[in-house]
XYZ file of C-alpha atoms in Angstrom:
536
model
C 19.444 -29.977 23.473
C 15.802 -30.698 24.284
C 14.706 -28.187 21.654
C 17.056 -29.793 19.120
C 15.689 -33.274 19.856
C 12.154 -31.921 19.629
C 12.973 -30.346 16.260
C 14.382 -33.659 14.989
C 11.257 -35.505 16.156
C 9.011 -32.957 14.428
C 11.087 -33.273 11.259
C 10.819 -37.078 11.392
C 7.051 -36.899 11.951
C 6.713 -34.527 9.009
C 8.667 -36.917 6.768
C 6.505 -39.850 7.913
C 3.308 -37.868 7.178
C 4.567 -36.915 3.708
C 5.453 -40.563 3.020
C 1.971 -41.671 4.149
C 0.272 -39.082 1.927
C 2.400 -40.079 -1.085
C 1.748 -43.794 -0.485
C -2.004 -43.146 -0.194
C -1.957 -41.145 -3.452
C -0.080 -43.935 -5.268
C -2.480 -46.609 -3.933
C -5.528 -44.583 -4.975
C -4.039 -43.971 -8.441
C -3.296 -47.696 -8.890
C -6.791 -48.547 -7.668
C -8.346 -46.082 -10.120
C -6.418 -47.217 -13.199
C -6.787 -50.926 -12.384
C -10.558 -50.767 -11.860
C -11.649 -48.220 -14.497
C -14.000 -49.699 -17.078
C -12.623 -48.770 -20.489
C -15.124 -50.669 -22.649
C -17.407 -47.658 -23.066
C -14.517 -45.464 -24.172
C -13.413 -47.973 -26.806
C -16.676 -47.695 -28.756
C -16.639 -43.871 -28.731
C -15.869 -42.609 -32.230
C -16.121 -39.487 -34.295
C -19.207 -39.228 -36.461
C -19.550 -37.071 -39.559
C -22.902 -35.579 -40.609
C -24.011 -36.871 -43.983
C -25.402 -33.445 -44.834
C -25.035 -29.847 -43.588
C -27.496 -27.104 -44.502
C -26.982 -23.380 -43.936
C -30.286 -21.710 -42.998
C -31.346 -18.125 -43.754
C -30.778 -16.926 -40.160
C -27.143 -18.104 -40.188
C -27.872 -21.408 -38.438
C -26.352 -24.678 -39.564
C -28.379 -27.884 -39.625
C -26.398 -31.127 -39.279
C -28.027 -34.418 -40.355
C -26.865 -37.770 -38.951
C -27.813 -41.300 -40.022
C -27.937 -43.799 -37.149
C -28.893 -46.999 -38.989
C -25.395 -48.454 -38.581
C -25.273 -47.993 -34.777
C -26.738 -50.534 -32.347
C -27.751 -50.318 -28.683
C -24.136 -49.834 -27.521
C -24.315 -46.256 -28.790
C -26.473 -44.231 -26.416
C -25.549 -40.660 -27.263
C -23.969 -38.050 -29.508
C -21.722 -35.418 -27.919
C -20.175 -32.180 -29.131
C -19.024 -28.833 -27.744
C -20.257 -25.355 -28.659
C -19.324 -21.882 -27.530
C -21.950 -19.127 -27.661
C -24.261 -21.169 -29.876
C -27.941 -22.032 -29.527
C -28.524 -25.769 -30.030
C -31.670 -27.744 -30.848
C -31.899 -31.421 -31.870
C -34.800 -33.220 -33.583
C -35.756 -36.789 -34.335
C -38.501 -37.258 -36.930
C -39.581 -33.624 -36.402
C -39.795 -34.047 -32.586
C -37.517 -31.959 -30.395
C -35.315 -34.213 -28.268
C -32.746 -31.691 -26.979
C -32.355 -27.926 -26.619
C -29.793 -25.499 -25.298
C -31.123 -22.037 -26.015
C -31.635 -20.170 -22.732
C -29.899 -16.793 -22.932
C -28.781 -14.747 -19.951
C -31.236 -11.922 -20.544
C -29.841 -8.747 -18.971
C -26.495 -10.392 -18.215
C -25.699 -11.740 -21.680
C -27.325 -12.784 -24.944
C -25.279 -15.982 -24.973
C -26.315 -19.292 -23.409
C -22.608 -19.846 -22.697
C -20.304 -22.690 -23.638
C -21.176 -26.309 -23.015
C -20.751 -29.947 -23.911
C -23.958 -31.395 -25.316
C -25.048 -35.005 -24.866
C -27.969 -35.982 -27.068
C -29.461 -39.308 -26.064
C -30.185 -41.748 -28.896
C -31.372 -45.355 -29.173
C -31.408 -48.129 -31.744
C -34.908 -47.129 -32.935
C -33.727 -43.760 -34.177
C -32.847 -43.678 -37.858
C -31.902 -40.055 -38.292
C -31.502 -36.928 -36.155
C -30.972 -33.267 -37.059
C -28.945 -30.831 -34.962
C -29.448 -27.095 -35.534
C -26.693 -24.805 -34.262
C -27.255 -21.038 -34.333
C -24.408 -18.603 -33.474
C -25.242 -15.827 -31.016
C -22.416 -13.648 -32.349
C -21.166 -13.359 -35.923
C -17.614 -13.830 -34.651
C -18.355 -17.451 -33.671
C -20.340 -18.348 -36.781
C -17.525 -20.378 -38.349
C -16.778 -22.623 -35.392
C -15.800 -26.095 -36.571
C -17.785 -28.608 -34.553
C -16.622 -32.146 -33.916
C -19.287 -34.774 -33.155
C -18.761 -38.068 -31.287
C -21.035 -41.060 -30.923
C -20.808 -43.707 -28.246
C -21.843 -44.401 -24.680
C -23.007 -41.188 -23.032
C -21.459 -42.247 -19.755
C -18.220 -43.264 -21.451
C -17.880 -39.947 -23.294
C -18.637 -37.962 -20.135
C -16.200 -40.030 -18.099
C -13.496 -39.682 -20.762
C -13.811 -35.897 -20.825
C -13.681 -35.716 -17.019
C -10.670 -38.034 -16.796
C -8.649 -36.241 -19.478
C -9.373 -32.799 -18.059
C -8.921 -33.657 -14.369
C -5.141 -32.934 -14.223
C -5.672 -29.449 -15.676
C -8.615 -28.876 -13.349
C -6.530 -29.949 -10.346
C -3.651 -27.624 -11.313
C -6.076 -24.697 -11.636
C -7.430 -25.489 -8.165
C -3.848 -25.495 -6.852
C -3.227 -22.053 -8.380
C -6.327 -20.675 -6.633
C -5.333 -22.427 -3.401
C -1.851 -20.880 -3.649
C -3.379 -17.420 -4.066
C -5.560 -17.918 -0.973
C -2.483 -18.997 1.011
C -0.690 -15.844 -0.165
C -3.604 -13.678 1.025
C -3.602 -15.389 4.435
C 0.188 -15.226 4.753
C 0.184 -11.534 3.862
C -2.602 -10.745 6.356
C -0.904 -12.637 9.204
C 2.769 -11.834 8.558
C 2.584 -8.341 7.019
C 3.522 -6.468 10.203
C 5.900 -9.083 11.597
C 7.932 -9.488 8.422
C 7.387 -5.985 7.009
C 6.079 -7.546 3.786
C 5.834 -5.451 0.644
C 2.677 -5.277 -1.443
C 4.186 -7.413 -4.193
C 3.091 -10.554 -2.320
C -0.477 -9.225 -2.238
C -0.323 -8.360 -5.945
C 0.920 -11.888 -6.703
C -2.060 -13.248 -4.765
C -4.494 -11.255 -6.920
C -2.634 -12.159 -10.113
C -2.634 -15.870 -9.227
C -6.276 -15.838 -8.120
C -7.621 -14.302 -11.340
C -5.335 -16.439 -13.527
C -6.318 -19.585 -11.606
C -10.043 -18.788 -11.760
C -9.788 -18.087 -15.480
C -7.925 -21.344 -16.185
C -10.342 -23.288 -13.948
C -13.272 -21.954 -15.930
C -11.637 -23.075 -19.179
C -11.375 -26.744 -18.148
C -13.758 -29.417 -19.407
C -14.415 -30.449 -15.798
C -15.737 -26.987 -15.009
C -17.817 -26.969 -18.181
C -19.370 -30.329 -17.311
C -19.954 -29.593 -13.619
C -21.038 -25.948 -13.768
C -24.809 -25.870 -14.060
C -25.113 -22.079 -14.375
C -23.748 -21.525 -17.864
C -24.486 -17.783 -17.764
C -22.125 -17.152 -14.842
C -19.716 -19.602 -16.426
C -19.687 -17.506 -19.613
C -18.962 -14.207 -17.805
C -16.176 -15.394 -15.469
C -13.324 -15.659 -18.030
C -13.866 -12.144 -19.400
C -14.017 -10.542 -15.961
C -10.870 -12.433 -14.928
C -9.008 -11.324 -18.067
C -9.899 -7.699 -17.350
C -8.662 -7.984 -13.744
C -5.485 -9.935 -14.534
C -3.685 -7.065 -16.290
C -3.631 -4.500 -13.398
C -2.510 -7.076 -10.816
C 0.065 -8.477 -13.266
C 1.566 -5.031 -13.967
C 1.576 -3.999 -10.293
C 3.212 -7.243 -9.196
C 6.082 -7.349 -11.688
C 6.664 -3.615 -11.364
C 7.068 -3.971 -7.574
C 8.873 -7.336 -7.667
C 11.457 -6.439 -10.309
C 11.606 -2.735 -9.580
C 10.992 -1.763 -13.223
C 9.691 1.627 -12.103
C 8.705 2.954 -15.519
C 6.024 5.151 -13.972
C 4.779 6.716 -17.211
C 4.347 3.393 -19.049
C 2.751 1.789 -16.005
C 0.243 4.619 -15.606
C -0.643 4.479 -19.299
C -1.274 0.708 -19.252
C -3.174 0.778 -15.954
C -5.275 3.772 -16.985
C -6.040 2.182 -20.326
C -6.904 -1.107 -18.595
C -9.374 0.595 -16.247
C -10.858 2.662 -19.051
C -11.151 -0.355 -21.347
C -12.840 -2.418 -18.638
C -15.431 0.324 -18.055
C -16.100 0.822 -21.769
C -16.339 -2.906 -22.559
C -18.670 -3.465 -19.591
C -20.977 -0.650 -20.759
C -20.943 -2.014 -24.315
C -21.725 -5.496 -23.007
C -24.725 -4.583 -20.867
C -26.141 -2.211 -23.477
C -25.886 -5.130 -25.950
C -23.908 -2.980 -28.404
C -20.954 -5.376 -28.319
C -20.791 -8.118 -25.722
C -17.665 -9.479 -24.056
C -17.127 -12.268 -26.580
C -17.235 -9.774 -29.426
C -14.654 -7.516 -27.759
C -12.445 -10.321 -26.434
C -9.685 -9.435 -28.876
C -9.127 -6.102 -27.076
C -8.644 -7.871 -23.727
C -6.184 -10.286 -25.281
C -4.229 -7.483 -26.985
C -3.930 -5.642 -23.672
C -2.695 -8.848 -22.020
C 0.007 -9.189 -24.687
C 0.942 -5.495 -24.245
C 1.305 -6.035 -20.470
C 3.529 -9.070 -21.048
C 5.568 -7.064 -23.581
C 5.985 -4.217 -21.054
C 7.359 -6.651 -18.456
C 9.629 -8.306 -21.027
C 11.043 -4.935 -22.160
C 11.569 -3.969 -18.513
C 13.546 -7.161 -17.922
C 15.650 -6.628 -21.062
C 16.354 -3.055 -19.943
C 17.561 -4.325 -16.569
C 19.816 -6.850 -18.307
C 21.295 -4.144 -20.540
C 22.000 -2.010 -17.463
C 23.580 -5.104 -15.838
C 21.162 -4.792 -12.948
C 21.327 -8.516 -12.189
C 19.470 -10.101 -9.274
C 18.004 -13.446 -8.237
C 14.536 -12.076 -8.892
C 15.490 -11.133 -12.441
C 16.867 -14.635 -13.071
C 13.621 -16.254 -11.849
C 11.512 -13.950 -14.015
C 13.794 -14.304 -17.035
C 13.313 -18.079 -17.031
C 9.704 -18.296 -15.908
C 8.228 -15.318 -17.703
C 9.881 -16.180 -21.022
C 8.270 -19.623 -20.990
C 4.992 -18.150 -19.734
C 4.832 -15.576 -22.546
C 5.659 -18.279 -25.102
C 2.843 -20.508 -23.849
C 0.540 -17.474 -23.684
C 1.085 -16.854 -27.404
C 0.641 -20.573 -28.212
C -2.514 -20.894 -26.094
C -4.024 -17.724 -27.560
C -3.450 -19.188 -31.008
C -5.016 -22.483 -29.933
C -8.026 -20.585 -28.565
C -8.997 -19.566 -32.092
C -8.234 -22.965 -33.616
C -9.651 -25.409 -31.062
C -12.955 -25.325 -29.206
C -12.904 -26.091 -25.496
C -9.915 -25.997 -23.197
C -7.070 -24.526 -25.293
C -4.767 -23.925 -22.311
C -2.829 -27.193 -22.420
C 0.528 -26.084 -21.010
C 0.243 -22.556 -19.625
C -1.429 -23.383 -16.323
C 1.285 -25.920 -15.414
C 4.067 -23.412 -16.025
C 2.113 -20.688 -14.269
C 1.712 -22.823 -11.126
C 5.464 -23.525 -11.005
C 6.268 -19.892 -11.775
C 3.878 -18.502 -9.126
C 5.197 -20.966 -6.540
C 8.808 -19.937 -7.255
C 7.902 -16.250 -6.990
C 6.032 -16.740 -3.702
C 8.828 -18.909 -2.295
C 11.444 -16.321 -3.252
C 9.570 -13.426 -1.630
C 8.799 -15.345 1.566
C 12.424 -16.490 1.705
C 13.579 -12.867 1.404
C 11.213 -11.836 4.187
C 12.473 -14.642 6.431
C 16.081 -13.662 5.705
C 15.303 -10.105 6.782
C 13.729 -11.400 9.992
C 16.704 -13.672 10.624
C 19.133 -10.795 10.101
C 17.098 -8.665 12.480
C 17.010 -11.474 15.021
C 20.775 -11.927 14.801
C 21.323 -8.190 15.109
C 19.096 -8.202 18.174
C 21.058 -11.120 19.622
C 24.337 -9.289 19.036
C 22.862 -6.224 20.651
C 21.791 -8.301 23.668
C 25.211 -9.969 23.846
C 26.880 -6.538 23.760
C 25.037 -5.347 26.886
C 24.745 -8.648 28.796
C 27.247 -10.189 31.172
C 27.818 -13.739 29.917
C 28.485 -15.220 33.357
C 25.606 -13.799 35.409
C 23.042 -12.815 32.795
C 22.812 -9.305 34.271
C 23.426 -6.152 32.261
C 27.159 -5.489 31.885
C 29.365 -2.425 32.324
C 28.651 -1.242 28.768
C 24.932 -1.171 29.475
C 25.582 0.695 32.739
C 27.673 3.338 30.986
C 24.996 3.698 28.286
C 22.454 4.325 31.044
C 24.733 6.975 32.564
C 25.216 8.734 29.190
C 21.509 8.604 28.414
C 20.861 11.098 31.196
C 17.262 11.886 31.983
C 15.530 13.024 35.127
C 17.092 11.857 38.406
C 14.172 12.877 40.594
C 13.115 9.978 42.850
C 15.802 7.640 41.452
C 17.352 5.042 43.802
C 20.786 3.478 43.282
C 21.666 0.194 45.024
C 25.234 -1.154 45.011
C 26.584 -4.470 46.294
C 30.066 -5.915 46.657
C 31.039 -9.552 47.217
C 33.415 -9.939 50.162
C 36.401 -12.261 50.020
C 36.293 -13.091 46.308
C 40.103 -12.951 45.980
C 40.504 -15.336 48.944
C 37.971 -17.715 47.343
C 39.886 -17.669 44.032
C 43.240 -18.239 45.773
C 41.925 -20.995 48.013
C 39.474 -22.910 45.838
C 40.310 -21.830 42.293
C 38.691 -19.583 39.711
C 35.809 -21.996 39.022
C 34.738 -21.623 42.633
C 35.171 -17.843 42.285
C 32.899 -17.824 39.226
C 30.314 -19.824 41.157
C 30.610 -17.305 44.019
C 29.906 -14.388 41.671
C 26.983 -16.203 40.036
C 25.327 -16.961 43.399
C 25.663 -13.349 44.542
C 24.306 -12.081 41.203
C 21.282 -14.396 41.411
C 20.457 -13.297 44.958
C 20.919 -9.612 44.071
C 18.708 -9.909 40.987
C 16.009 -11.930 42.806
C 15.600 -9.167 45.397
C 16.220 -5.901 43.517
C 15.664 -7.013 39.915
C 11.881 -6.910 40.419
C 12.033 -3.138 40.772
C 14.825 -2.035 38.410
C 17.686 -3.052 36.105
C 20.592 -4.920 37.675
C 24.155 -4.502 36.368
C 27.458 -6.229 36.997
C 29.707 -3.169 37.017
C 32.954 -4.916 37.972
C 34.453 -8.272 38.926
C 32.524 -8.522 42.223
C 30.535 -5.270 42.069
C 26.826 -4.938 41.275
C 24.400 -2.060 40.885
C 20.631 -1.737 40.523
C 18.888 1.423 39.276
C 15.323 1.673 40.589
C 13.177 4.275 38.776
C 11.146 6.901 40.585
C 7.776 5.311 39.863
C 8.652 2.193 41.913
C 7.837 2.974 45.542
C 9.657 0.382 47.637
C 10.838 0.031 51.232
C 14.588 -0.102 50.774
C 15.330 -1.140 54.368
C 12.969 -4.098 53.984
C 14.690 -5.123 50.744
C 18.089 -4.877 52.425
C 16.944 -7.203 55.211
C 15.472 -9.611 52.643
C 18.736 -9.574 50.700
C 20.852 -10.319 53.786
C 18.513 -13.117 54.850
C 18.848 -14.754 51.415
C 22.632 -14.542 51.699
C 22.392 -16.196 55.130
C 20.130 -18.960 53.694
C 22.516 -19.542 50.790
C 25.375 -20.057 53.252
C 23.271 -22.340 55.428
C 21.718 -24.516 52.708
C 24.054 -24.055 49.744
C 26.199 -26.905 48.442
C 29.470 -24.980 48.129
C 32.790 -24.941 50.005
C 33.058 -21.179 50.521
C 31.188 -18.725 52.707
C 29.312 -15.919 50.975
C 29.605 -12.404 52.232
C 28.009 -9.413 50.538
C 27.852 -5.768 51.525
C 25.002 -3.639 50.163
C 24.087 0.035 50.263
C 21.601 2.388 48.628
C 20.922 6.089 48.153
C 17.933 8.086 46.930
C 18.548 11.089 44.710
C 18.906 14.369 46.570
C 19.318 17.488 44.440
C 21.394 19.177 47.140
C 23.830 16.273 47.456
C 23.885 14.779 43.956
C 24.887 17.060 41.066
C 24.705 14.104 38.654
C 24.027 10.377 38.398
C 27.601 9.362 39.280
C 27.396 11.362 42.521
C 24.254 9.397 43.426
C 26.035 6.079 42.792
C 29.038 7.318 44.798
C 26.799 8.008 47.821
C 25.261 4.531 47.517
C 28.780 3.158 47.301
C 29.712 4.945 50.517
C 26.722 3.362 52.318
C 27.824 -0.017 50.973
C 31.290 0.440 52.492
C 29.685 1.339 55.820
C 27.782 -1.966 55.629
C 31.031 -3.766 54.730
C 32.731 -2.364 57.848
C 29.751 -3.357 59.976
C 29.907 -6.936 58.669
C 33.651 -7.187 59.325
C 33.175 -5.797 62.836
C 30.414 -8.330 63.523
C 32.660 -11.221 62.345
C 35.593 -10.083 64.455
């Protein structure tokens, strides 16, 4: 009852904490939206260059007239991916973004650019040079307004996607920790570990694609390498997870995809660092392999449906993966049409999907533990006497059948005197109390050295192994003194009388374990006669 009350209190405290957290989040959200200055965002507008020139080296030069913009407009912003950028005012350089990664990459990375302007500027020129031919036709969109307002607007709009990506990474870390801590206890399969890797690389990739990451990440070189490395590592963990989770078990197909993935990663890495073809130029191969992996999983699921191999796991994957593959195709299409964060929906679905998968696997593991715990309880119930808590007759017989060496073994037997008289005089409740008191005394004395059994209604036995060297006469005296104390100080209407006897294994006298117990029983009856003689 105390445990139940404690559980209810913990549940109530948990609900109160959740309510406090939710209330705090709502208050902070209301505070943010009610105090955010939106004036700067209102004046932000798209600006078109009045002229665009294509230079001999493939660069494009954009010309902007600023005569119509007053002091409210403090900057021009735009986003480029793998482009070198330089801006001039009256022939003077006012902005540049052209530091390549040297050994690591030829690209300066992807970035938002904020070119500061003022009311004295009449015209500026922005030169954009593609690092790779594949990005030469990027359509750039330019905005003019308050630099702070444009920066704040980008951060605000991208923050939900950034937060979801952080949650995906956080979920993967929790999966790693849970697997490390509970692997042995819950006999966890590797699919939980594979899901952790899959979620981590997917979360890191989606985090890198957010505008928040682009604005906050100062090292654009690292920022430009992360998505490609993540895409290469996603496929193996994705295949291994779904293959283990769903039990697709198409070994040949899996080996082909995994081998190709490893080989492709090695080849593309060599091509990148030798500057033959860098990651951005070979991105299409990574994306094709990702689609092939998704197709392999989808075909595996369809095959299981055709074979009518239905399961809860298949239902979860059928719903989640179908939506995920659909958004993957949409987001890949958006990647080539829109600069910046093209993953508008996928990360939200992925978070929900990954959470459902993790929850399902952990739930399965807990169900296995619960079944094991119940089986253990049933096993304990089967060999335990419900009244006294000692081992019962079944356990005693199992010990007899188990056999084993008898050398040095000691058997102790005890018998409660006058139990029938107690039942007839005071009722069966008093008789049960009688048995319980005798069992407690017997276990407190002999239970320290061996297993105690209730072998009959008022009969008890303790088996003391050979490695426990004890003075049996001393224990007998201690036992009888505790019986005397229970009679003297106990709050019960009956008198307790117990006879006890023991025997140590003797190969000449005891052909088997039952013969040893029989000799101990004989000594117990001698003690019973002595007690009756002393009373009379």
